[in-house]
Tab-separated table of C-alpha atoms and ligand atoms in Angstrom:
chain	number	residue	atom	x	y	z
A	1	MET	CA	6.311	-36.231	-3.302
A	2	PHE	CA	7.594	-33.074	-1.641
A	3	ASP	CA	11.143	-32.112	-2.625
A	4	LEU	CA	12.459	-28.918	-1.009
A	5	GLN	CA	15.063	-28.426	-3.749
A	6	LYS	CA	12.281	-28.374	-6.356
A	7	VAL	CA	10.312	-25.590	-4.661
A	8	LEU	CA	13.302	-23.373	-3.813
A	9	ARG	CA	14.043	-20.465	-6.160
A	10	ASP	CA	17.324	-20.924	-8.030
A	11	ASN	CA	18.834	-17.656	-6.754
A	12	ILE	CA	18.197	-18.793	-3.160
A	13	LYS	CA	19.586	-22.264	-3.866
A	14	ASN	CA	22.781	-20.680	-5.208
A	15	LEU	CA	22.994	-17.884	-2.647
A	16	GLU	CA	26.239	-17.238	-0.779
A	17	PRO	CA	24.728	-15.924	2.486
A	18	TYR	CA	26.189	-13.036	4.475
A	19	SER	CA	28.371	-14.231	7.288
A	20	SER	CA	28.379	-11.947	10.331
A	21	ALA	CA	31.152	-11.704	12.930
A	22	ARG	CA	28.909	-13.478	15.427
A	23	ASP	CA	28.274	-16.293	12.933
A	24	GLU	CA	31.967	-16.902	12.389
A	25	PHE	CA	33.063	-17.147	16.003
A	26	GLN	CA	31.104	-19.129	18.568
A	27	GLY	CA	32.650	-20.087	21.859
A	28	GLU	CA	34.232	-18.636	24.975
A	29	ALA	CA	36.290	-15.440	24.712
A	30	SER	CA	36.675	-12.275	26.738
A	31	VAL	CA	37.986	-9.713	24.267
A	32	PHE	CA	35.726	-9.156	21.280
A	33	LEU	CA	37.430	-7.094	18.584
A	34	ASP	CA	35.709	-8.704	15.605
A	35	ALA	CA	32.472	-6.795	14.951
A	36	ASN	CA	33.424	-3.103	15.038
A	37	GLU	CA	31.164	-2.576	18.038
A	38	ASN	CA	31.675	0.155	20.598
A	39	PRO	CA	33.613	-1.588	23.413
A	40	PHE	CA	32.094	0.383	26.322
A	41	ASN	CA	29.431	-1.685	28.009
A	42	ASN	CA	25.977	-0.137	28.324
A	43	THR	CA	24.262	-3.599	28.070
A	44	LEU	CA	23.302	-2.889	24.433
A	45	ASN	CA	26.675	-2.211	22.805
A	46	ARG	CA	27.070	-5.755	21.415
A	47	TYR	CA	25.207	-7.272	18.451
A	48	PRO	CA	22.528	-9.788	19.424
A	49	ASP	CA	22.866	-13.544	18.928
A	50	PRO	CA	21.908	-13.863	15.219
A	51	LEU	CA	20.284	-17.253	15.789
A	52	GLN	CA	18.766	-16.548	19.236
A	53	HIS	CA	20.044	-19.829	20.726
A	54	GLU	CA	18.963	-19.231	24.337
A	55	LEU	CA	15.482	-18.105	23.368
A	56	LYS	CA	14.951	-21.001	20.959
A	57	LEU	CA	16.030	-23.441	23.660
A	58	LYS	CA	13.392	-22.046	26.054
A	59	ILE	CA	10.633	-21.929	23.430
A	60	GLY	CA	11.580	-25.431	22.281
A	61	LYS	CA	11.308	-26.775	25.819
A	62	GLN	CA	7.928	-25.237	26.285
A	63	LYS	CA	6.540	-26.478	22.975
A	64	ASN	CA	8.429	-29.747	22.867
A	65	ILE	CA	10.158	-28.801	19.618
A	66	HIS	CA	13.861	-29.053	18.785
A	67	PRO	CA	15.532	-25.591	18.432
A	68	GLU	CA	16.676	-26.589	14.929
A	69	ASN	CA	12.992	-26.599	13.943
A	70	ILE	CA	12.413	-23.005	15.105
A	71	PHE	CA	12.845	-19.705	13.267
A	72	LEU	CA	12.302	-16.401	15.111
A	73	GLY	CA	11.514	-13.214	13.257
A	74	ASN	CA	10.317	-9.626	13.482
A	75	GLY	CA	6.674	-10.623	14.032
A	76	SER	CA	4.971	-13.330	11.982
A	77	ASP	CA	5.181	-10.902	9.107
A	78	GLU	CA	8.868	-11.762	8.667
A	79	PRO	CA	8.473	-15.525	8.028
A	80	ILE	CA	5.437	-14.765	5.821
A	81	ASP	CA	7.600	-12.521	3.639
A	82	LEU	CA	10.648	-14.816	3.777
A	83	SER	CA	8.531	-17.779	2.640
A	84	ILE	CA	7.389	-15.896	-0.431
A	85	ARG	CA	10.906	-14.650	-1.202
A	86	ALA	CA	12.456	-18.102	-0.767
A	87	PHE	CA	9.968	-20.114	-2.796
A	88	CYS	CA	8.087	-17.891	-5.272
A	89	GLU	CA	9.610	-16.554	-8.482
A	90	PRO	CA	8.066	-13.089	-9.092
A	91	GLY	CA	5.897	-12.942	-12.215
A	92	HIS	CA	5.953	-16.717	-12.559
A	93	ASP	CA	4.877	-18.625	-9.443
A	94	ASN	CA	1.619	-18.357	-7.540
A	95	ILE	CA	0.141	-18.753	-4.079
A	96	ILE	CA	-3.254	-20.083	-3.001
A	97	SER	CA	-5.057	-18.948	0.123
A	98	ILE	CA	-8.514	-18.788	1.608
A	99	LYS	CA	-10.942	-15.863	1.618
A	100	PRO	CA	-11.490	-14.136	3.963
A	101	THR	CA	-8.288	-14.391	5.961
A	102	TYR	CA	-5.428	-12.362	7.441
A	103	GLY	CA	-4.526	-9.599	4.983
A	104	MET	CA	-0.732	-9.762	5.124
A	105	TYR	CA	-0.409	-12.924	2.996
A	106	LYS	CA	-1.829	-11.076	-0.016
A	107	VAL	CA	0.031	-7.837	0.714
A	108	SER	CA	3.330	-9.743	0.935
A	109	ALA	CA	2.543	-11.582	-2.297
A	110	ASP	CA	1.687	-8.284	-4.025
A	111	ILE	CA	4.901	-6.637	-2.790
A	112	ASN	CA	6.886	-9.577	-4.141
A	113	GLY	CA	5.068	-9.603	-7.496
A	114	VAL	CA	3.626	-13.077	-6.900
A	115	LYS	CA	0.112	-14.004	-8.063
A	116	PHE	CA	-2.292	-14.652	-5.176
A	117	ASN	CA	-5.327	-16.899	-5.784
A	118	GLU	CA	-8.114	-17.123	-3.233
A	119	VAL	CA	-10.645	-19.863	-2.466
A	120	LEU	CA	-13.834	-18.615	-0.837
A	121	LEU	CA	-14.682	-20.312	2.472
A	122	SER	CA	-18.120	-21.881	2.930
A	123	ASP	CA	-20.945	-19.925	4.600
A	124	ASP	CA	-19.882	-21.424	7.941
A	125	PHE	CA	-16.303	-20.273	7.239
A	126	ASN	CA	-14.855	-23.701	6.515
A	127	VAL	CA	-12.295	-24.664	3.929
A	128	ASN	CA	-13.058	-27.268	1.300
A	129	ALA	CA	-9.786	-29.129	0.707
A	130	ASP	CA	-10.835	-30.295	-2.761
A	131	ALA	CA	-11.623	-26.739	-3.874
A	132	VAL	CA	-8.134	-25.647	-2.751
A	133	LEU	CA	-6.406	-28.655	-4.340
A	134	GLU	CA	-8.249	-28.044	-7.632
A	135	LYS	CA	-6.718	-24.569	-7.888
A	136	ILE	CA	-3.143	-25.903	-7.819
A	137	ASP	CA	-1.160	-25.650	-11.047
A	138	SER	CA	2.454	-26.413	-11.850
A	139	ASN	CA	3.526	-22.937	-10.650
A	140	THR	CA	1.792	-23.099	-7.263
A	141	LYS	CA	4.475	-22.977	-4.561
A	142	LEU	CA	2.677	-22.001	-1.354
A	143	ILE	CA	-0.736	-22.475	0.248
A	144	PHE	CA	-1.555	-20.167	3.179
A	145	LEU	CA	-4.095	-21.395	5.739
A	146	CYS	CA	-5.021	-19.707	9.009
A	147	SER	CA	-6.598	-21.601	11.896
A	148	PRO	CA	-8.194	-20.233	14.000
A	149	ASN	CA	-8.881	-17.877	11.139
A	150	ASN	CA	-8.887	-14.092	11.204
A	151	PRO	CA	-11.396	-12.362	10.876
A	152	THR	CA	-13.874	-15.242	11.157
A	153	GLY	CA	-12.565	-16.613	14.494
A	154	ASN	CA	-13.273	-20.295	13.775
A	155	SER	CA	-10.832	-23.190	13.459
A	156	LEU	CA	-10.716	-24.738	10.010
A	157	ASN	CA	-11.739	-28.363	9.723
A	158	ARG	CA	-8.720	-30.480	10.745
A	159	ALA	CA	-9.333	-33.191	8.141
A	160	ASP	CA	-9.336	-30.613	5.342
A	161	ILE	CA	-6.088	-29.046	6.588
A	162	SER	CA	-4.472	-32.510	6.756
A	163	LYS	CA	-5.673	-33.378	3.266
A	164	ILE	CA	-4.218	-30.193	1.786
A	165	ILE	CA	-0.867	-30.797	3.518
A	166	SER	CA	-0.635	-34.419	2.410
A	167	GLU	CA	-1.780	-33.930	-1.200
A	168	PHE	CA	0.162	-30.758	-2.080
A	169	ASP	CA	3.740	-31.064	-3.376
A	170	GLY	CA	4.553	-27.472	-2.413
A	171	ILE	CA	4.639	-25.818	1.009
A	172	VAL	CA	1.647	-25.269	3.300
A	173	ILE	CA	1.928	-22.368	5.739
A	174	LEU	CA	-0.492	-22.811	8.609
A	175	ASP	CA	-0.876	-19.641	10.677
A	176	GLU	CA	-1.728	-20.567	14.269
A	177	ALA	CA	-1.457	-17.046	15.722
A	178	TYR	CA	-4.608	-17.659	17.816
A	179	ILE	CA	-4.101	-21.331	18.690
A	180	ASP	CA	-3.666	-20.662	22.441
A	181	PHE	CA	-7.276	-19.459	22.619
A	182	SER	CA	-8.635	-22.602	20.989
A	183	ASN	CA	-9.592	-25.847	22.694
A	184	GLN	CA	-8.374	-27.717	19.623
A	185	ILE	CA	-4.808	-28.922	19.388
A	186	GLY	CA	-2.744	-27.401	16.616
A	187	PHE	CA	-0.418	-29.106	14.154
A	188	LEU	CA	2.931	-28.710	15.988
A	189	GLN	CA	3.121	-32.387	16.852
A	190	GLU	CA	2.477	-33.289	13.200
A	191	LEU	CA	5.605	-31.479	11.984
A	192	GLU	CA	7.745	-34.601	12.001
A	193	ASN	CA	5.428	-36.285	9.490
A	194	CYS	CA	4.923	-33.206	7.324
A	195	PRO	CA	8.131	-32.046	5.605
A	196	ASN	CA	6.155	-29.452	3.601
A	197	LEU	CA	4.523	-27.740	6.598
A	198	ILE	CA	5.450	-24.376	8.153
A	199	ILE	CA	3.511	-23.416	11.286
A	200	LEU	CA	3.399	-19.774	12.374
A	201	GLN	CA	2.805	-18.676	15.947
A	202	THR	CA	3.446	-15.349	17.651
A	203	PHE	CA	4.234	-13.585	20.926
A	204	SER	CA	1.670	-10.905	19.974
A	205	LYS	CA	-1.536	-12.592	21.159
A	206	ALA	CA	-1.691	-15.018	24.117
A	207	TRP	CA	1.842	-14.007	25.175
A	208	SER	CA	0.716	-10.351	25.366
A	209	MET	CA	3.898	-9.041	23.752
A	210	ALA	CA	2.761	-7.455	20.461
A	211	GLY	CA	5.105	-4.541	21.178
A	212	ILE	CA	8.331	-6.555	21.022
A	213	ARG	CA	7.603	-7.943	17.509
A	214	LEU	CA	8.473	-11.603	17.864
A	215	GLY	CA	7.028	-14.234	15.547
A	216	MET	CA	7.816	-17.942	15.449
A	217	ALA	CA	7.944	-20.343	12.527
A	218	PHE	CA	8.194	-24.099	13.089
A	219	ALA	CA	9.260	-26.384	10.254
A	220	SER	CA	11.749	-29.051	9.170
A	221	LYS	CA	15.359	-28.153	9.912
A	222	GLU	CA	15.960	-27.881	6.155
A	223	ILE	CA	13.268	-25.202	5.737
A	224	ILE	CA	14.487	-23.360	8.862
A	225	ALA	CA	18.022	-23.408	7.383
A	226	VAL	CA	16.655	-21.683	4.253
A	227	PHE	CA	15.104	-18.912	6.389
A	228	ASN	CA	18.368	-18.502	8.306
A	229	ARG	CA	20.301	-18.058	5.053
A	230	ILE	CA	18.092	-15.235	3.753
A	231	LYS	CA	17.032	-13.306	6.882
A	232	TYR	CA	18.651	-10.023	7.960
A	233	PRO	CA	21.729	-11.051	9.960
A	234	TYR	CA	20.554	-9.657	13.322
A	235	ASN	CA	16.799	-9.779	12.734
A	236	VAL	CA	15.707	-10.075	16.395
A	237	ASN	CA	17.169	-7.317	18.558
A	238	ILE	CA	18.591	-7.721	22.066
A	239	LEU	CA	15.695	-5.945	23.814
A	240	THR	CA	13.176	-8.284	22.178
A	241	GLN	CA	15.194	-11.391	23.047
A	242	ARG	CA	15.525	-10.275	26.666
A	243	ALA	CA	11.861	-9.382	27.024
A	244	ALA	CA	10.743	-12.711	25.555
A	245	LEU	CA	13.079	-14.677	27.846
A	246	LYS	CA	11.632	-12.829	30.830
A	247	GLU	CA	8.058	-13.465	29.710
A	248	LEU	CA	8.785	-17.164	29.257
A	249	GLU	CA	9.790	-17.282	32.950
A	250	ASN	CA	6.224	-16.167	33.756
A	251	SER	CA	4.372	-18.703	31.664
A	252	GLN	CA	1.935	-19.420	34.517
A	253	GLU	CA	0.849	-15.777	34.367
A	254	THR	CA	0.251	-16.130	30.621
A	255	ILE	CA	-1.914	-19.199	31.202
A	256	GLU	CA	-3.946	-17.268	33.801
A	257	LYS	CA	-4.440	-14.306	31.442
A	258	VAL	CA	-5.615	-16.613	28.656
A	259	LYS	CA	-8.118	-18.195	31.077
A	260	ILE	CA	-9.532	-14.754	31.890
A	261	ILE	CA	-9.804	-13.894	28.186
A	262	LEU	CA	-11.634	-17.184	27.529
A	263	ALA	CA	-14.065	-16.571	30.402
A	264	GLU	CA	-14.629	-13.037	29.115
A	265	ARG	CA	-15.231	-14.407	25.615
A	266	SER	CA	-18.085	-16.570	26.961
A	267	ASN	CA	-19.551	-13.664	28.971
A	268	LEU	CA	-19.338	-11.337	26.006
A	269	ILE	CA	-21.098	-13.856	23.731
A	270	ASN	CA	-23.971	-14.128	26.238
A	271	GLU	CA	-24.228	-10.390	26.756
A	272	LEU	CA	-24.074	-9.585	23.033
A	273	ASN	CA	-26.734	-12.156	22.255
A	274	SER	CA	-29.140	-10.345	24.585
A	275	ILE	CA	-28.811	-7.011	22.730
A	276	SER	CA	-31.389	-6.433	19.995
A	277	ILE	CA	-29.076	-4.689	17.475
A	278	ILE	CA	-26.815	-7.765	17.447
A	279	LYS	CA	-27.998	-10.140	14.741
A	280	LYS	CA	-25.422	-12.903	15.199
A	281	VAL	CA	-22.312	-13.693	17.202
A	282	PHE	CA	-20.202	-16.230	15.325
A	283	PRO	CA	-18.470	-19.022	17.282
A	284	SER	CA	-14.867	-18.142	18.118
A	285	ASP	CA	-11.686	-20.066	18.923
A	286	ALA	CA	-9.727	-16.805	19.091
A	287	ASN	CA	-9.447	-13.697	21.289
A	288	PHE	CA	-11.997	-11.812	19.219
A	289	LEU	CA	-15.590	-12.146	18.079
A	290	LEU	CA	-17.068	-11.598	14.653
A	291	VAL	CA	-20.451	-10.004	15.214
A	292	LYS	CA	-23.182	-9.273	12.691
A	293	VAL	CA	-25.086	-6.105	13.517
A	294	ASN	CA	-27.974	-4.041	12.149
A	295	ASP	CA	-25.854	-1.326	10.577
A	296	ALA	CA	-22.131	-1.950	10.936
A	297	ARG	CA	-20.837	1.460	9.820
A	298	GLN	CA	-23.294	3.382	11.975
A	299	ILE	CA	-22.590	1.292	15.053
A	300	TYR	CA	-18.835	1.515	14.407
A	301	ASN	CA	-19.116	5.326	14.290
A	302	TYR	CA	-21.342	5.400	17.381
A	303	LEU	CA	-18.778	3.343	19.330
A	304	LEU	CA	-16.073	5.773	18.185
A	305	THR	CA	-17.988	8.638	19.807
A	306	LYS	CA	-17.839	6.624	23.049
A	307	GLY	CA	-14.073	6.191	22.672
A	308	ILE	CA	-14.397	2.503	21.767
A	309	ILE	CA	-12.575	1.239	18.676
A	310	VAL	CA	-13.583	-2.028	17.037
A	311	ARG	CA	-12.740	-3.240	13.537
A	312	ASP	CA	-15.258	-2.696	10.768
A	313	ARG	CA	-15.111	-5.842	8.630
A	314	SER	CA	-18.454	-5.192	6.937
A	315	LYS	CA	-16.951	-4.975	3.441
A	316	VAL	CA	-14.975	-8.228	3.741
A	317	ALA	CA	-16.207	-11.296	1.803
A	318	LEU	CA	-18.683	-13.406	3.846
A	319	CYS	CA	-18.512	-10.830	6.668
A	320	LEU	CA	-21.076	-8.359	5.327
A	321	GLY	CA	-22.524	-6.285	8.152
A	322	CYS	CA	-19.930	-7.553	10.635
A	323	LEU	CA	-17.723	-5.920	13.227
A	324	ARG	CA	-14.692	-7.686	14.692
A	325	ILE	CA	-14.389	-7.114	18.416
A	326	THR	CA	-11.282	-8.025	20.414
A	327	ILE	CA	-11.904	-9.445	23.899
A	328	GLY	CA	-10.705	-6.761	26.321
A	329	THR	CA	-10.293	-6.674	30.090
A	330	PRO	CA	-13.467	-7.336	32.132
A	331	GLN	CA	-13.752	-3.558	32.648
A	332	GLU	CA	-13.359	-2.770	28.932
A	333	ASN	CA	-15.920	-5.399	27.985
A	334	LYS	CA	-18.436	-3.897	30.451
A	335	ILE	CA	-17.942	-0.466	28.857
A	336	LEU	CA	-18.550	-1.981	25.400
A	337	ILE	CA	-21.722	-3.793	26.469
A	338	LYS	CA	-23.123	-0.715	28.233
A	339	ALA	CA	-22.495	1.396	25.104
A	340	LEU	CA	-24.210	-1.159	22.864
A	341	GLN	CA	-27.181	-1.454	25.243
A	342	GLU	CA	-27.602	2.321	25.129
A	343	TYR	CA	-27.476	2.517	21.332
A	344	LYS	CA	-30.695	3.887	19.864
B	1	PMP	N1	-1.357	-13.920	11.864
B	1	PMP	C1	-2.629	-13.591	12.071
B	1	PMP	C2	-3.689	-14.550	11.673
B	1	PMP	C3	-2.961	-12.357	12.625
B	1	PMP	O1	-4.239	-12.035	12.814
B	1	PMP	C4	-1.938	-11.462	12.983
B	1	PMP	C5	-2.182	-10.098	13.575
B	1	PMP	N2	-3.375	-9.570	13.534
B	1	PMP	C6	-0.635	-11.859	12.758
B	1	PMP	C7	-0.366	-13.093	12.200
B	1	PMP	C8	0.488	-10.922	13.065
B	1	PMP	O2	1.319	-11.432	13.995
B	1	PMP	P1	2.641	-10.666	14.407
B	1	PMP	O3	2.233	-9.622	15.387
B	1	PMP	O4	3.457	-11.764	15.000
B	1	PMP	O5	3.273	-10.087	13.158
């Protein structure tokens, strides 16, 4: 049985959190002399809302999630790091994840001095729930999963994800950064039944706002309250909050852009498959393709000479000989295909 108090670190359980001026007073007033701000209005002279109420309300409406179940941070990297700091005792606890996957889970674990154990995916990039569950010991606090996964592009098998969530007494963090490019439904609607689940999403991909650094975590209100106690007081700045609110007004535009990216993904798969140096294009539920080529390093360098940058993943487990290619605009994708066709 999952018990949040059991997985929390003692120092976090006993923490007296910082209380900012904006935390202490909420309500209507016209003269703010409580936060040592500069009083002269230039639209940025006040501290931002520390809990981003307006933004959470809008995101909640769109995703059908209560604002109390939402945490917003400086990219997804913030809730990744906060999760490790809240639940893992350095030098004692451990984390399990899959291999290959997004690199920041391990980097964050390493920075925090927390052991990181990896379970290799199958040859078709799927996770075997039993293999993950077997690795759990009494010090395992977190399991990181990523679906659709980076760099492989596929969605993990839903039944395996569900099994891991339901059989693990610690916390499962499911990174759904690429979910808007998948035709599978994610786990947001399962949150109510899964008190040990944290879902990560981001404004950096489908929402085309990587520059504002805004990541979302969805979880029980008890887990969100833990994040709120340990985050930097004003972790999401005013410019980011404003830009995200504006983007949310244009959600139809976002849907249209995603449709174009999905159509381009299909075109690119067809085009790549007709080029002889391409050995395999792996199926993708994301906005990138993992592509096996004849000589990854040489082709990577050749593309560089054409001004085209892709990601060389050829040294990553299960991705030997592979490049990871982001779906660009129709024009960018044409330039890529032409360059690959001309490669000798
Ligand atoms: N999760 C995954 C799986 C990613 O691939 C990335 C970025 N490449 C992120 C999270 C980072 O998201 P953010 O920009 O919100 O920090």
